[in-house]
């Protein structure tokens, strides 16, 4: 099976471990549970299927039962806490621990580039601006941003974008975008994208005062709907986003970088009301 540091879902890691042991020996869920010191023979089977989670207490017993040592134990414990965490800041903390452990042991980090790309508004904006400004110095790109950013921050962003393959430098300070998309695992990427949505949402609020009405378009509607209508609206928004993306891709005379946010979220809980009650 893969090295532990190539996993980010401990349920999947444990499932693969069990399948590998079972393939090479007469291994059973009962034996696995017994080695780890659990009374229920099906407990670890439920963990592997995602029906239940390990705790801070039980994760050490499982790590010992599997035979993890050194950095493997630290990675496994960080992975369990990443998987169990609910708050984004906590998940990010443990994901960064996992990345650090993997990097220290020279293992390819699946989500690192994707996470770093989405971690700040600067990277997507610089990726769009740099090709529009051939020969521009970082300070000049910084001045072209509507949000405050330093030349040093732009220089760091350019270095990251080039290193990660999102930009290609064809001549000194002349960049082209690559066709590389931002990819990552299903565990790490949604967390990174949520971080970006949060930042861009704050910038949208800020734009209400920073720009005149003819420079930005912000509208909204409050409505009552059911789940079926919600799904239809989501589909319509997806199709709208695709059409707008196609329009942007067809633009040959790019002059400015814009951000489009599409937001649909609940303002109430689901109401089940019995009028006779």
PDB file of C-alpha atoms in Angstrom:
ATOM      1  CA  UNK A   1       0.000   0.000   0.000  1.00  0.00           C
ATOM      2  CA  UNK A   2       1.005   3.661  -0.323  1.00  0.00           C
ATOM      3  CA  UNK A   3       3.150   5.340   2.357  1.00  0.00           C
ATOM      4  CA  UNK A   4       1.005   6.877   5.077  1.00  0.00           C
ATOM      5  CA  UNK A   5       2.045  10.424   4.142  1.00  0.00           C
ATOM      6  CA  UNK A   6       0.292  10.041   0.784  1.00  0.00           C
ATOM      7  CA  UNK A   7      -3.052   9.734   2.618  1.00  0.00           C
ATOM      8  CA  UNK A   8      -5.183  12.544   3.980  1.00  0.00           C
ATOM      9  CA  UNK A   9      -8.244  10.497   4.982  1.00  0.00           C
ATOM     10  CA  UNK A  10      -7.479   8.175   7.876  1.00  0.00           C
ATOM     11  CA  UNK A  11     -10.592   6.103   7.190  1.00  0.00           C
ATOM     12  CA  UNK A  12      -9.202   5.289   3.730  1.00  0.00           C
ATOM     13  CA  UNK A  13      -5.742   4.601   5.171  1.00  0.00           C
ATOM     14  CA  UNK A  14      -7.094   2.129   7.729  1.00  0.00           C
ATOM     15  CA  UNK A  15      -9.280   0.466   5.107  1.00  0.00           C
ATOM     16  CA  UNK A  16      -6.299  -0.007   2.782  1.00  0.00           C
ATOM     17  CA  UNK A  17      -4.210  -1.326   5.675  1.00  0.00           C
ATOM     18  CA  UNK A  18      -6.868  -3.900   6.527  1.00  0.00           C
ATOM     19  CA  UNK A  19      -7.268  -5.002   2.899  1.00  0.00           C
ATOM     20  CA  UNK A  20      -3.494  -5.379   2.534  1.00  0.00           C
ATOM     21  CA  UNK A  21      -3.222  -7.459   5.727  1.00  0.00           C
ATOM     22  CA  UNK A  22      -6.197  -9.580   4.698  1.00  0.00           C
ATOM     23  CA  UNK A  23      -4.688 -10.164   1.249  1.00  0.00           C
ATOM     24  CA  UNK A  24      -1.439 -11.474   2.699  1.00  0.00           C
ATOM     25  CA  UNK A  25      -2.735 -13.340   5.771  1.00  0.00           C
ATOM     26  CA  UNK A  26      -5.821 -14.668   7.573  1.00  0.00           C
ATOM     27  CA  UNK A  27      -6.552 -11.265   9.066  1.00  0.00           C
ATOM     28  CA  UNK A  28     -10.021 -10.374  10.384  1.00  0.00           C
ATOM     29  CA  UNK A  29     -11.809  -7.379  11.869  1.00  0.00           C
ATOM     30  CA  UNK A  30     -12.018  -9.282  15.167  1.00  0.00           C
ATOM     31  CA  UNK A  31      -8.251  -9.795  15.237  1.00  0.00           C
ATOM     32  CA  UNK A  32      -7.614  -6.171  14.260  1.00  0.00           C
ATOM     33  CA  UNK A  33      -9.868  -4.948  17.082  1.00  0.00           C
ATOM     34  CA  UNK A  34      -8.272  -7.332  19.578  1.00  0.00           C
ATOM     35  CA  UNK A  35      -4.735  -6.173  18.732  1.00  0.00           C
ATOM     36  CA  UNK A  36      -5.822  -2.549  19.209  1.00  0.00           C
ATOM     37  CA  UNK A  37      -7.539  -3.379  22.515  1.00  0.00           C
ATOM     38  CA  UNK A  38     -11.185  -2.839  21.525  1.00  0.00           C
ATOM     39  CA  UNK A  39     -13.995  -4.984  22.913  1.00  0.00           C
ATOM     40  CA  UNK A  40     -16.283  -4.619  19.905  1.00  0.00           C
ATOM     41  CA  UNK A  41     -15.040  -6.751  16.988  1.00  0.00           C
ATOM     42  CA  UNK A  42     -16.763  -4.442  14.500  1.00  0.00           C
ATOM     43  CA  UNK A  43     -15.529  -1.107  15.865  1.00  0.00           C
ATOM     44  CA  UNK A  44     -12.624  -0.695  13.445  1.00  0.00           C
ATOM     45  CA  UNK A  45     -14.773  -1.904  10.567  1.00  0.00           C
ATOM     46  CA  UNK A  46     -17.163   0.960  11.361  1.00  0.00           C
ATOM     47  CA  UNK A  47     -14.221   3.379  11.513  1.00  0.00           C
ATOM     48  CA  UNK A  48     -12.955   2.245   8.108  1.00  0.00           C
ATOM     49  CA  UNK A  49     -16.392   2.648   6.560  1.00  0.00           C
ATOM     50  CA  UNK A  50     -16.710   6.155   8.023  1.00  0.00           C
ATOM     51  CA  UNK A  51     -19.611   5.281  10.340  1.00  0.00           C
ATOM     52  CA  UNK A  52     -17.626   6.379  13.381  1.00  0.00           C
ATOM     53  CA  UNK A  53     -14.379   8.188  14.162  1.00  0.00           C
ATOM     54  CA  UNK A  54     -11.286   7.553  16.207  1.00  0.00           C
ATOM     55  CA  UNK A  55     -10.697   9.791  19.212  1.00  0.00           C
ATOM     56  CA  UNK A  56      -7.545  11.356  20.648  1.00  0.00           C
ATOM     57  CA  UNK A  57      -7.417   8.410  23.060  1.00  0.00           C
ATOM     58  CA  UNK A  58      -8.017   5.593  20.583  1.00  0.00           C
ATOM     59  CA  UNK A  59      -5.847   6.906  17.732  1.00  0.00           C
ATOM     60  CA  UNK A  60      -2.662   6.081  19.667  1.00  0.00           C
ATOM     61  CA  UNK A  61      -3.820   2.507  20.256  1.00  0.00           C
ATOM     62  CA  UNK A  62      -4.583   2.048  16.580  1.00  0.00           C
ATOM     63  CA  UNK A  63      -1.224   3.535  15.552  1.00  0.00           C
ATOM     64  CA  UNK A  64       0.542   1.054  17.839  1.00  0.00           C
ATOM     65  CA  UNK A  65      -1.560  -1.864  16.567  1.00  0.00           C
ATOM     66  CA  UNK A  66      -0.632  -1.043  12.974  1.00  0.00           C
ATOM     67  CA  UNK A  67       3.032  -0.751  13.893  1.00  0.00           C
ATOM     68  CA  UNK A  68       3.539   2.904  13.029  1.00  0.00           C
ATOM     69  CA  UNK A  69       6.776   4.454  14.281  1.00  0.00           C
ATOM     70  CA  UNK A  70       8.412   7.870  14.430  1.00  0.00           C
ATOM     71  CA  UNK A  71       7.024  10.424  11.994  1.00  0.00           C
ATOM     72  CA  UNK A  72       4.334   7.931  10.915  1.00  0.00           C
ATOM     73  CA  UNK A  73       2.688   8.193  14.340  1.00  0.00           C
ATOM     74  CA  UNK A  74       2.810  11.991  14.268  1.00  0.00           C
ATOM     75  CA  UNK A  75       1.345  12.044  10.755  1.00  0.00           C
ATOM     76  CA  UNK A  76      -1.407   9.562  11.648  1.00  0.00           C
ATOM     77  CA  UNK A  77      -2.434  11.554  14.731  1.00  0.00           C
ATOM     78  CA  UNK A  78      -2.490  14.810  12.740  1.00  0.00           C
ATOM     79  CA  UNK A  79      -4.516  13.074  10.020  1.00  0.00           C
ATOM     80  CA  UNK A  80      -7.084  11.813  12.532  1.00  0.00           C
ATOM     81  CA  UNK A  81      -7.501  15.265  14.060  1.00  0.00           C
ATOM     82  CA  UNK A  82      -7.703  16.846  10.585  1.00  0.00           C
ATOM     83  CA  UNK A  83     -10.439  14.384   9.624  1.00  0.00           C
ATOM     84  CA  UNK A  84     -12.389  14.899  12.843  1.00  0.00           C
ATOM     85  CA  UNK A  85     -12.118  18.703  13.015  1.00  0.00           C
ATOM     86  CA  UNK A  86     -15.188  20.787  12.201  1.00  0.00           C
ATOM     87  CA  UNK A  87     -13.787  24.326  12.177  1.00  0.00           C
ATOM     88  CA  UNK A  88     -11.786  25.398   9.129  1.00  0.00           C
ATOM     89  CA  UNK A  89      -8.993  27.000  11.173  1.00  0.00           C
ATOM     90  CA  UNK A  90      -8.493  23.756  13.109  1.00  0.00           C
ATOM     91  CA  UNK A  91      -8.546  21.663   9.931  1.00  0.00           C
ATOM     92  CA  UNK A  92      -5.998  24.001   8.351  1.00  0.00           C
ATOM     93  CA  UNK A  93      -3.725  23.691  11.392  1.00  0.00           C
ATOM     94  CA  UNK A  94      -3.585  19.893  11.169  1.00  0.00           C
ATOM     95  CA  UNK A  95      -3.352  19.868   7.362  1.00  0.00           C
ATOM     96  CA  UNK A  96      -0.299  22.123   7.646  1.00  0.00           C
ATOM     97  CA  UNK A  97       1.186  19.721  10.200  1.00  0.00           C
ATOM     98  CA  UNK A  98       0.673  16.852   7.755  1.00  0.00           C
ATOM     99  CA  UNK A  99       2.309  18.845   4.938  1.00  0.00           C
ATOM    100  CA  UNK A 100       5.256  19.720   7.179  1.00  0.00           C
ATOM    101  CA  UNK A 101       5.833  16.091   8.193  1.00  0.00           C
ATOM    102  CA  UNK A 102       5.554  14.920   4.583  1.00  0.00           C
ATOM    103  CA  UNK A 103       7.962  17.643   3.403  1.00  0.00           C
ATOM    104  CA  UNK A 104      10.510  16.831   6.111  1.00  0.00           C
ATOM    105  CA  UNK A 105      10.558  13.255   4.871  1.00  0.00           C
ATOM    106  CA  UNK A 106      10.780  14.282   1.208  1.00  0.00           C
ATOM    107  CA  UNK A 107       7.407  12.931   0.153  1.00  0.00           C
ATOM    108  CA  UNK A 108       5.363  14.538  -2.618  1.00  0.00           C
ATOM    109  CA  UNK A 109       2.602  16.702  -1.129  1.00  0.00           C
ATOM    110  CA  UNK A 110      -0.575  16.241  -3.132  1.00  0.00           C
ATOM    111  CA  UNK A 111      -2.481  19.312  -1.932  1.00  0.00           C
ATOM    112  CA  UNK A 112       0.259  21.772  -1.089  1.00  0.00           C
ATOM    113  CA  UNK A 113       0.267  23.714  -4.376  1.00  0.00           C
ATOM    114  CA  UNK A 114      -3.521  23.808  -4.569  1.00  0.00           C
ATOM    115  CA  UNK A 115      -3.811  24.927  -0.950  1.00  0.00           C
ATOM    116  CA  UNK A 116      -1.187  27.643  -1.322  1.00  0.00           C
ATOM    117  CA  UNK A 117      -2.776  28.878  -4.566  1.00  0.00           C
ATOM    118  CA  UNK A 118      -6.168  29.349  -2.924  1.00  0.00           C
ATOM    119  CA  UNK A 119      -4.827  30.554   0.404  1.00  0.00           C
ATOM    120  CA  UNK A 120      -4.774  34.206  -0.686  1.00  0.00           C
ATOM    121  CA  UNK A 121      -6.495  36.404  -3.256  1.00  0.00           C
ATOM    122  CA  UNK A 122      -3.044  37.551  -4.382  1.00  0.00           C
ATOM    123  CA  UNK A 123      -2.123  34.378  -6.297  1.00  0.00           C
ATOM    124  CA  UNK A 124      -5.127  34.261  -8.685  1.00  0.00           C
ATOM    125  CA  UNK A 125      -4.904  38.038  -9.260  1.00  0.00           C
ATOM    126  CA  UNK A 126      -1.151  38.030  -9.911  1.00  0.00           C
ATOM    127  CA  UNK A 127      -1.602  35.039 -12.219  1.00  0.00           C
ATOM    128  CA  UNK A 128      -4.014  37.129 -14.312  1.00  0.00           C
ATOM    129  CA  UNK A 129      -2.093  40.430 -14.115  1.00  0.00           C
ATOM    130  CA  UNK A 130       1.449  39.239 -14.876  1.00  0.00           C
ATOM    131  CA  UNK A 131       0.744  38.161 -18.498  1.00  0.00           C
ATOM    132  CA  UNK A 132      -1.101  41.475 -19.075  1.00  0.00           C
ATOM    133  CA  UNK A 133       1.978  43.466 -18.024  1.00  0.00           C
ATOM    134  CA  UNK A 134       5.008  42.032 -19.894  1.00  0.00           C
ATOM    135  CA  UNK A 135       8.243  43.398 -18.462  1.00  0.00           C
ATOM    136  CA  UNK A 136       6.545  44.827 -15.372  1.00  0.00           C
ATOM    137  CA  UNK A 137       8.427  44.752 -12.088  1.00  0.00           C
ATOM    138  CA  UNK A 138       6.679  43.316  -8.977  1.00  0.00           C
ATOM    139  CA  UNK A 139       6.127  46.832  -7.641  1.00  0.00           C
ATOM    140  CA  UNK A 140       4.309  47.828 -10.825  1.00  0.00           C
ATOM    141  CA  UNK A 141       2.060  44.776 -10.607  1.00  0.00           C
ATOM    142  CA  UNK A 142       1.385  45.637  -6.948  1.00  0.00           C
ATOM    143  CA  UNK A 143       0.271  49.157  -7.927  1.00  0.00           C
ATOM    144  CA  UNK A 144      -2.151  47.656 -10.482  1.00  0.00           C
ATOM    145  CA  UNK A 145      -4.020  45.774  -7.716  1.00  0.00           C
ATOM    146  CA  UNK A 146      -7.014  47.480  -6.150  1.00  0.00           C
ATOM    147  CA  UNK A 147      -6.207  45.882  -2.799  1.00  0.00           C
ATOM    148  CA  UNK A 148      -3.089  46.815  -0.863  1.00  0.00           C
ATOM    149  CA  UNK A 149      -0.178  44.473  -1.615  1.00  0.00           C
ATOM    150  CA  UNK A 150       3.570  44.995  -1.453  1.00  0.00           C
ATOM    151  CA  UNK A 151       6.160  44.402  -4.163  1.00  0.00           C
ATOM    152  CA  UNK A 152       7.677  41.700  -1.958  1.00  0.00           C
ATOM    153  CA  UNK A 153       4.339  39.887  -1.719  1.00  0.00           C
ATOM    154  CA  UNK A 154       3.953  40.026  -5.507  1.00  0.00           C
ATOM    155  CA  UNK A 155       7.510  38.730  -5.948  1.00  0.00           C
ATOM    156  CA  UNK A 156       6.757  35.806  -3.634  1.00  0.00           C
ATOM    157  CA  UNK A 157       3.504  35.098  -5.473  1.00  0.00           C
ATOM    158  CA  UNK A 158       5.286  35.119  -8.856  1.00  0.00           C
ATOM    159  CA  UNK A 159       7.940  32.737  -7.528  1.00  0.00           C
ATOM    160  CA  UNK A 160       5.278  30.360  -6.219  1.00  0.00           C
ATOM    161  CA  UNK A 161       3.162  30.520  -9.404  1.00  0.00           C
ATOM    162  CA  UNK A 162       6.212  29.750 -11.535  1.00  0.00           C
ATOM    163  CA  UNK A 163       7.470  26.993  -9.241  1.00  0.00           C
ATOM    164  CA  UNK A 164       4.036  25.346  -9.101  1.00  0.00           C
ATOM    165  CA  UNK A 165       3.548  25.601 -12.863  1.00  0.00           C
ATOM    166  CA  UNK A 166       0.713  28.150 -12.938  1.00  0.00           C
ATOM    167  CA  UNK A 167       2.888  30.685 -14.788  1.00  0.00           C
ATOM    168  CA  UNK A 168       5.818  30.264 -17.182  1.00  0.00           C
ATOM    169  CA  UNK A 169       8.479  32.957 -17.524  1.00  0.00           C
ATOM    170  CA  UNK A 170       9.381  33.212 -21.211  1.00  0.00           C
ATOM    171  CA  UNK A 171      11.716  36.218 -20.825  1.00  0.00           C
ATOM    172  CA  UNK A 172      12.800  38.350 -17.894  1.00  0.00           C
ATOM    173  CA  UNK A 173       9.617  39.580 -16.181  1.00  0.00           C
ATOM    174  CA  UNK A 174       7.509  38.287 -19.072  1.00  0.00           C
ATOM    175  CA  UNK A 175       5.040  35.553 -18.128  1.00  0.00           C
ATOM    176  CA  UNK A 176       2.551  33.283 -19.839  1.00  0.00           C
ATOM    177  CA  UNK A 177      -0.205  31.281 -18.197  1.00  0.00           C
ATOM    178  CA  UNK A 178       0.088  27.522 -18.427  1.00  0.00           C
ATOM    179  CA  UNK A 179      -2.832  25.188 -19.016  1.00  0.00           C
ATOM    180  CA  UNK A 180      -2.305  23.567 -15.631  1.00  0.00           C
ATOM    181  CA  UNK A 181      -5.438  23.446 -13.483  1.00  0.00           C
ATOM    182  CA  UNK A 182      -5.451  23.529  -9.702  1.00  0.00           C
ATOM    183  CA  UNK A 183      -5.843  19.973  -8.462  1.00  0.00           C
ATOM    184  CA  UNK A 184      -5.854  18.346  -5.066  1.00  0.00           C
ATOM    185  CA  UNK A 185      -7.461  15.637  -3.007  1.00  0.00           C
ATOM    186  CA  UNK A 186     -11.142  15.726  -2.091  1.00  0.00           C
ATOM    187  CA  UNK A 187     -10.127  16.232   1.565  1.00  0.00           C
ATOM    188  CA  UNK A 188      -7.743  19.169   1.223  1.00  0.00           C
ATOM    189  CA  UNK A 189      -9.025  21.136  -1.754  1.00  0.00           C
ATOM    190  CA  UNK A 190     -12.510  22.039  -0.414  1.00  0.00           C
ATOM    191  CA  UNK A 191     -10.859  23.474   2.706  1.00  0.00           C
ATOM    192  CA  UNK A 192      -8.546  25.606   0.555  1.00  0.00           C
ATOM    193  CA  UNK A 193     -11.420  26.780  -1.637  1.00  0.00           C
ATOM    194  CA  UNK A 194     -13.484  27.733   1.425  1.00  0.00           C
ATOM    195  CA  UNK A 195     -10.579  29.897   2.532  1.00  0.00           C
ATOM    196  CA  UNK A 196     -10.586  31.637  -0.854  1.00  0.00           C
ATOM    197  CA  UNK A 197     -14.375  32.107  -0.827  1.00  0.00           C
ATOM    198  CA  UNK A 198     -14.114  33.684   2.608  1.00  0.00           C
ATOM    199  CA  UNK A 199     -11.430  36.141   1.453  1.00  0.00           C
ATOM    200  CA  UNK A 200     -13.230  37.010  -1.773  1.00  0.00           C
ATOM    201  CA  UNK A 201     -16.508  37.473   0.134  1.00  0.00           C
ATOM    202  CA  UNK A 202     -14.805  40.037   2.356  1.00  0.00           C
ATOM    203  CA  UNK A 203     -13.418  41.824  -0.711  1.00  0.00           C
ATOM    204  CA  UNK A 204     -16.940  41.907  -2.207  1.00  0.00           C
ATOM    205  CA  UNK A 205     -18.236  43.671   0.911  1.00  0.00           C
ATOM    206  CA  UNK A 206     -15.312  46.093   0.721  1.00  0.00           C
ATOM    207  CA  UNK A 207     -16.111  46.842  -2.947  1.00  0.00           C
ATOM    208  CA  UNK A 208     -19.441  48.430  -1.950  1.00  0.00           C
ATOM    209  CA  UNK A 209     -17.569  51.456  -0.650  1.00  0.00           C
ATOM    210  CA  UNK A 210     -14.415  51.327  -2.783  1.00  0.00           C
ATOM    211  CA  UNK A 211     -16.035  51.393  -6.243  1.00  0.00           C
ATOM    212  CA  UNK A 212     -18.852  53.285  -7.914  1.00  0.00           C
ATOM    213  CA  UNK A 213     -21.973  51.501  -9.171  1.00  0.00           C
ATOM    214  CA  UNK A 214     -20.738  51.541 -12.767  1.00  0.00           C
ATOM    215  CA  UNK A 215     -17.550  49.678 -11.722  1.00  0.00           C
ATOM    216  CA  UNK A 216     -19.202  46.844  -9.832  1.00  0.00           C
ATOM    217  CA  UNK A 217     -22.497  44.966  -9.996  1.00  0.00           C
ATOM    218  CA  UNK A 218     -23.918  43.589  -6.760  1.00  0.00           C
ATOM    219  CA  UNK A 219     -27.506  42.403  -6.525  1.00  0.00           C
ATOM    220  CA  UNK A 220     -29.470  39.914  -4.475  1.00  0.00           C
ATOM    221  CA  UNK A 221     -32.892  38.443  -3.827  1.00  0.00           C
ATOM    222  CA  UNK A 222     -34.406  36.839  -0.733  1.00  0.00           C
ATOM    223  CA  UNK A 223     -36.865  34.042  -1.581  1.00  0.00           C
ATOM    224  CA  UNK A 224     -38.721  31.052  -0.203  1.00  0.00           C
ATOM    225  CA  UNK A 225     -38.094  27.739  -2.002  1.00  0.00           C
ATOM    226  CA  UNK A 226     -38.057  23.954  -1.508  1.00  0.00           C
ATOM    227  CA  UNK A 227     -35.146  21.557  -2.092  1.00  0.00           C
ATOM    228  CA  UNK A 228     -36.200  20.697  -5.643  1.00  0.00           C
ATOM    229  CA  UNK A 229     -36.253  24.372  -6.594  1.00  0.00           C
ATOM    230  CA  UNK A 230     -32.910  24.829  -4.848  1.00  0.00           C
ATOM    231  CA  UNK A 231     -31.380  22.132  -7.065  1.00  0.00           C
ATOM    232  CA  UNK A 232     -32.841  23.783 -10.184  1.00  0.00           C
ATOM    233  CA  UNK A 233     -31.394  27.151  -9.156  1.00  0.00           C
ATOM    234  CA  UNK A 234     -27.969  25.614  -8.479  1.00  0.00           C
ATOM    235  CA  UNK A 235     -28.039  24.035 -11.941  1.00  0.00           C
ATOM    236  CA  UNK A 236     -28.951  27.405 -13.487  1.00  0.00           C
ATOM    237  CA  UNK A 237     -26.118  29.113 -11.592  1.00  0.00           C
ATOM    238  CA  UNK A 238     -23.656  26.457 -12.775  1.00  0.00           C
ATOM    239  CA  UNK A 239     -24.758  26.949 -16.385  1.00  0.00           C
ATOM    240  CA  UNK A 240     -24.564  30.723 -15.984  1.00  0.00           C
ATOM    241  CA  UNK A 241     -21.035  30.469 -14.578  1.00  0.00           C
ATOM    242  CA  UNK A 242     -19.974  28.284 -17.512  1.00  0.00           C
ATOM    243  CA  UNK A 243     -21.381  30.776 -20.039  1.00  0.00           C
ATOM    244  CA  UNK A 244     -19.651  33.680 -18.315  1.00  0.00           C
ATOM    245  CA  UNK A 245     -16.361  31.743 -18.176  1.00  0.00           C
ATOM    246  CA  UNK A 246     -16.648  31.085 -21.923  1.00  0.00           C
ATOM    247  CA  UNK A 247     -17.230  34.810 -22.541  1.00  0.00           C
ATOM    248  CA  UNK A 248     -14.115  35.665 -20.508  1.00  0.00           C
ATOM    249  CA  UNK A 249     -12.030  33.055 -22.330  1.00  0.00           C
ATOM    250  CA  UNK A 250     -13.127  34.519 -25.667  1.00  0.00           C
ATOM    251  CA  UNK A 251     -11.992  38.015 -24.650  1.00  0.00           C
ATOM    252  CA  UNK A 252      -8.872  38.947 -26.648  1.00  0.00           C
ATOM    253  CA  UNK A 253      -8.352  42.474 -25.345  1.00  0.00           C
ATOM    254  CA  UNK A 254      -8.061  41.986 -21.580  1.00  0.00           C
ATOM    255  CA  UNK A 255      -7.652  45.242 -19.644  1.00  0.00           C
ATOM    256  CA  UNK A 256      -8.618  44.417 -16.067  1.00  0.00           C
ATOM    257  CA  UNK A 257      -9.009  41.551 -13.577  1.00  0.00           C
ATOM    258  CA  UNK A 258     -12.473  40.997 -12.074  1.00  0.00           C
ATOM    259  CA  UNK A 259     -13.889  38.535  -9.547  1.00  0.00           C
ATOM    260  CA  UNK A 260     -17.384  37.043  -9.900  1.00  0.00           C
ATOM    261  CA  UNK A 261     -18.978  35.574  -6.763  1.00  0.00           C
ATOM    262  CA  UNK A 262     -22.110  33.430  -7.093  1.00  0.00           C
ATOM    263  CA  UNK A 263     -23.698  32.963  -3.674  1.00  0.00           C
ATOM    264  CA  UNK A 264     -26.814  31.057  -2.658  1.00  0.00           C
ATOM    265  CA  UNK A 265     -27.200  30.296   1.042  1.00  0.00           C
ATOM    266  CA  UNK A 266     -29.955  29.740   3.631  1.00  0.00           C
ATOM    267  CA  UNK A 267     -31.274  32.552   5.805  1.00  0.00           C
ATOM    268  CA  UNK A 268     -33.556  30.283   7.845  1.00  0.00           C
ATOM    269  CA  UNK A 269     -33.810  26.728   9.027  1.00  0.00           C
ATOM    270  CA  UNK A 270     -36.127  24.341   7.177  1.00  0.00           C
ATOM    271  CA  UNK A 271     -39.633  25.097   8.419  1.00  0.00           C
ATOM    272  CA  UNK A 272     -42.085  22.256   9.066  1.00  0.00           C
ATOM    273  CA  UNK A 273     -45.182  23.993  10.402  1.00  0.00           C
ATOM    274  CA  UNK A 274     -48.483  22.493  11.387  1.00  0.00           C
ATOM    275  CA  UNK A 275     -51.039  25.283  11.218  1.00  0.00           C
ATOM    276  CA  UNK A 276     -53.448  23.423  13.526  1.00  0.00           C
ATOM    277  CA  UNK A 277     -50.847  23.003  16.253  1.00  0.00           C
TER     278      UNK A 277
END
